[in-house]
PDB file of C-alpha atoms in Angstrom:
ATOM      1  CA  UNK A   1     -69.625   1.329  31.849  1.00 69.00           C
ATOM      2  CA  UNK A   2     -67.680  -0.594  30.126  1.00 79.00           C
ATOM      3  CA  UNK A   3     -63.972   1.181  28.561  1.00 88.00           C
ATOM      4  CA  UNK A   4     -63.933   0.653  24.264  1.00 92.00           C
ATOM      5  CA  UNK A   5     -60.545  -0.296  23.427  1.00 93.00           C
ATOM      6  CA  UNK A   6     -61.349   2.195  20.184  1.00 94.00           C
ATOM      7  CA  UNK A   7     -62.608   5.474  19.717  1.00 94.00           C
ATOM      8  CA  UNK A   8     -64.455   7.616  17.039  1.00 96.00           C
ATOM      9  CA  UNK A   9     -61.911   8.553  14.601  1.00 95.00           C
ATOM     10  CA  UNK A  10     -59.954   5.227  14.658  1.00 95.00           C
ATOM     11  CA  UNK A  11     -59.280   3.316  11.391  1.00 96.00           C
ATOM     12  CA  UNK A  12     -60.207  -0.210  12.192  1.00 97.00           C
ATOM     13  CA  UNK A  13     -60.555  -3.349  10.476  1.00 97.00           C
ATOM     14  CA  UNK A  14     -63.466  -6.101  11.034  1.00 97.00           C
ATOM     15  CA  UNK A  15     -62.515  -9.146  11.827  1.00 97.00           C
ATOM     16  CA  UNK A  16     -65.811 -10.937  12.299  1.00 96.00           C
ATOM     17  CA  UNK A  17     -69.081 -11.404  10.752  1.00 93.00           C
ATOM     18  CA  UNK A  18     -70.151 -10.520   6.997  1.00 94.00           C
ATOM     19  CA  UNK A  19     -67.894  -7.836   6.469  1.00 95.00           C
ATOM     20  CA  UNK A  20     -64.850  -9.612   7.440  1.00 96.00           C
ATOM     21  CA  UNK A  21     -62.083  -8.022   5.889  1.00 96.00           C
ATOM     22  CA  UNK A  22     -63.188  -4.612   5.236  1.00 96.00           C
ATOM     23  CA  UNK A  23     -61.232  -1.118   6.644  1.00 97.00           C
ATOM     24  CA  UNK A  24     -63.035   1.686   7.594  1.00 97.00           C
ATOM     25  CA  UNK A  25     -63.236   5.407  10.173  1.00 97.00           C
ATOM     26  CA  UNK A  26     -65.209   4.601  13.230  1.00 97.00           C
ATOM     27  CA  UNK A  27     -67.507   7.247  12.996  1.00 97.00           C
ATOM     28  CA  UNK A  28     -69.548   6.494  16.737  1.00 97.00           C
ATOM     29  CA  UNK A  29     -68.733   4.615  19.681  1.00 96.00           C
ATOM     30  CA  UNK A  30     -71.469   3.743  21.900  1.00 96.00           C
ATOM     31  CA  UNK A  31     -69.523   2.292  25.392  1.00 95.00           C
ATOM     32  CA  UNK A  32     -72.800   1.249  27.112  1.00 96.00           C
ATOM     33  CA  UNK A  33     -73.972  -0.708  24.697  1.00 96.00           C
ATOM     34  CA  UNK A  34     -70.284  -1.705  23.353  1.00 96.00           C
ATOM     35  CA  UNK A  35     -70.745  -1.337  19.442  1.00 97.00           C
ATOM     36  CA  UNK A  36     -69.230   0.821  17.404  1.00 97.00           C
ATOM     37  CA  UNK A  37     -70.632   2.317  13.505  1.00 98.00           C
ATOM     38  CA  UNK A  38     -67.518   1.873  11.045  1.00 97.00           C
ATOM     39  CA  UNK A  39     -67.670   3.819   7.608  1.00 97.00           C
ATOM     40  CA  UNK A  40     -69.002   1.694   4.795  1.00 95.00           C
ATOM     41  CA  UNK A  41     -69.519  -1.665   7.095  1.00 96.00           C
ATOM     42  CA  UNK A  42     -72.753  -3.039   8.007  1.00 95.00           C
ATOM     43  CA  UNK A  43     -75.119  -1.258   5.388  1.00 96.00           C
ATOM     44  CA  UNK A  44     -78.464  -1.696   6.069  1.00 96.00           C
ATOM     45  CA  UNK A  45     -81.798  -0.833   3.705  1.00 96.00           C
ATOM     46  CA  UNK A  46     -84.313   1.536   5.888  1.00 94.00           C
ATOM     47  CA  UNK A  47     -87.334   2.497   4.699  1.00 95.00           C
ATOM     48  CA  UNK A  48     -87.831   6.109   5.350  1.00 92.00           C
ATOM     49  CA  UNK A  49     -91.273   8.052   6.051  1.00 93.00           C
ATOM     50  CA  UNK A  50     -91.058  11.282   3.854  1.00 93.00           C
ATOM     51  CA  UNK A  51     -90.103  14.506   6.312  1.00 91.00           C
ATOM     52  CA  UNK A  52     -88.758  17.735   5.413  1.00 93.00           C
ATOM     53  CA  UNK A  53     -85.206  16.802   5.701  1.00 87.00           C
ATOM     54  CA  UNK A  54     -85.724  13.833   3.459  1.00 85.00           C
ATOM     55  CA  UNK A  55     -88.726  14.920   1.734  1.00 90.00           C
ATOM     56  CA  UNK A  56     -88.992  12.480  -0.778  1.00 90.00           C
ATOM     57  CA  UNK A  57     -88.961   9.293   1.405  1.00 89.00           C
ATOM     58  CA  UNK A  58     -87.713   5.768   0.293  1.00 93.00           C
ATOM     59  CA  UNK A  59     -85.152   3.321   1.107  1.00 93.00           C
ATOM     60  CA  UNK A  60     -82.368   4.647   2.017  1.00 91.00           C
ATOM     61  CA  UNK A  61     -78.951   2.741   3.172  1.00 94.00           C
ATOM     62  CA  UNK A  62     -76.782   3.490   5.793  1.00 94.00           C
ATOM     63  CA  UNK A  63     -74.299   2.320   8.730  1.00 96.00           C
ATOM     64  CA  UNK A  64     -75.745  -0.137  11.621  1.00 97.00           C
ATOM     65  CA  UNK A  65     -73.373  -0.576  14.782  1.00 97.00           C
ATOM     66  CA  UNK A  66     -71.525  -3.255  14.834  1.00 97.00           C
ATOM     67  CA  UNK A  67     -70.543  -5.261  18.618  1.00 97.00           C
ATOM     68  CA  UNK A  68     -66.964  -3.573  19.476  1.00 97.00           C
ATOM     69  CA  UNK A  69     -65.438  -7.016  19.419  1.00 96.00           C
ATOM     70  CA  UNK A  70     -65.471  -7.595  15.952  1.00 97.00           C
ATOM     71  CA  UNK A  71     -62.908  -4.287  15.560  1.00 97.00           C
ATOM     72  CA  UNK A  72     -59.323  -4.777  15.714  1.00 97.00           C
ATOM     73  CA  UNK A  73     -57.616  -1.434  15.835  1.00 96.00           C
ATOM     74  CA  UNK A  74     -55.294  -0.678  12.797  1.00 96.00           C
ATOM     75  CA  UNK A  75     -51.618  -0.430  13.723  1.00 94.00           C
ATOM     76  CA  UNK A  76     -50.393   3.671  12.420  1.00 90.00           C
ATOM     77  CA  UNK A  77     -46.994   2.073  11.539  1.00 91.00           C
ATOM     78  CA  UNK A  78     -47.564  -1.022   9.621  1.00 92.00           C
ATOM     79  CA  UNK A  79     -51.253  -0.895   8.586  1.00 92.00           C
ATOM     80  CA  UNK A  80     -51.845  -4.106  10.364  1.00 95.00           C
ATOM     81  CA  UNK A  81     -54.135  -5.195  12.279  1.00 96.00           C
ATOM     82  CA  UNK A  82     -53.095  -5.323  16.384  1.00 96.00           C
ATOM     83  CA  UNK A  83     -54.268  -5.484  19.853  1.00 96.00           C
ATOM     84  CA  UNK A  84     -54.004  -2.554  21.911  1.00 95.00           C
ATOM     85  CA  UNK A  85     -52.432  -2.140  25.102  1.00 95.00           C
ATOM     86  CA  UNK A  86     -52.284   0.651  27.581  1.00 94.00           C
ATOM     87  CA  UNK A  87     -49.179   2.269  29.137  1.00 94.00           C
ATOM     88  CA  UNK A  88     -48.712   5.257  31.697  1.00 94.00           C
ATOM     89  CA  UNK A  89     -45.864   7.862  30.364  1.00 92.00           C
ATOM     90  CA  UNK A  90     -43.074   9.412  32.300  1.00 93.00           C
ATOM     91  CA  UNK A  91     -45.440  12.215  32.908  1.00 93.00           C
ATOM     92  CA  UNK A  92     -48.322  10.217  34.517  1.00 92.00           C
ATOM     93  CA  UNK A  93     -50.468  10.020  30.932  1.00 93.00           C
ATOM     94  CA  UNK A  94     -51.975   7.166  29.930  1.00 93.00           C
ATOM     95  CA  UNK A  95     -51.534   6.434  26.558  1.00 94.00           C
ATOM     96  CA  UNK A  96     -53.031   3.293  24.013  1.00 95.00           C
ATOM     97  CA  UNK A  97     -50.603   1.500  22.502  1.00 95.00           C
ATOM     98  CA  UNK A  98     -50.350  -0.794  18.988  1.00 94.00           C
ATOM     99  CA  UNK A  99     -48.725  -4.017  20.523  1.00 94.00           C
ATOM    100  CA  UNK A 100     -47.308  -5.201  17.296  1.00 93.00           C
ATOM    101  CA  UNK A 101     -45.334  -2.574  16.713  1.00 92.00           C
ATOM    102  CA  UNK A 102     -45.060  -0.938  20.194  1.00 92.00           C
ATOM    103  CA  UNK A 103     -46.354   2.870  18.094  1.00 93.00           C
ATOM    104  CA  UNK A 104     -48.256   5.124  20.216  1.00 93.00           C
ATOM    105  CA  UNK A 105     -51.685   5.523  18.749  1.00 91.00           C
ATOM    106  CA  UNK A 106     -52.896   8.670  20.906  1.00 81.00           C
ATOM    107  CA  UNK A 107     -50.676  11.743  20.068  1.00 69.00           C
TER     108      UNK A 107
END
């Protein structure tokens, strides 16, 4: 299985496709089939069968996934942004990394 260099609860910015540009909360990750479903990015129009959570029916609109590399990782310090790296603390943790600003994104 592939490893996601982001994770549900990053801010991330796209960097490809039709929402180019736009910020947003990853709010799944799906590592098997590498995409990822970013807060207002990708809306789609479904049309919805009526069911007793929705019983009404419709369209409705909501998130698609989006293919992980199309995500770049927002750097905590700057805003920017950045590529991530990996690096192994003093205490044997493993720990992502902005590599623009050299901040350490998991606390």
């Amino acid at each position: 299985m592939p490893k996601l260099h982001v994770r549900k609860g990053d801010e991330v910015q796209v960097i490809a496709g039709k929402d180019k540009g736009k910020k947003g909360r990853i709010l799944a990750a799906f590592p098997k089939k590498e995409r990822v479903i970013v807060e207002g990015v990708n809306i789609v129009k479904k049309h919805q069968r009526p069911n007793p959570a929705n019983p009404q029916g419709g369209i409705i609109e909501k998130e698609a996934p989006i293919h992980v590399s199309n995500v770049m990782l927002l750097d905590p310090k700057t805003g920017e942004p950045t590529r991530v790296g990996i690096k192994i603390l003093e205490d044997g943790t493993k720990v992502r990394y902005a590599k623009k600003s050299g901040e350490i994104i998991d606390k």
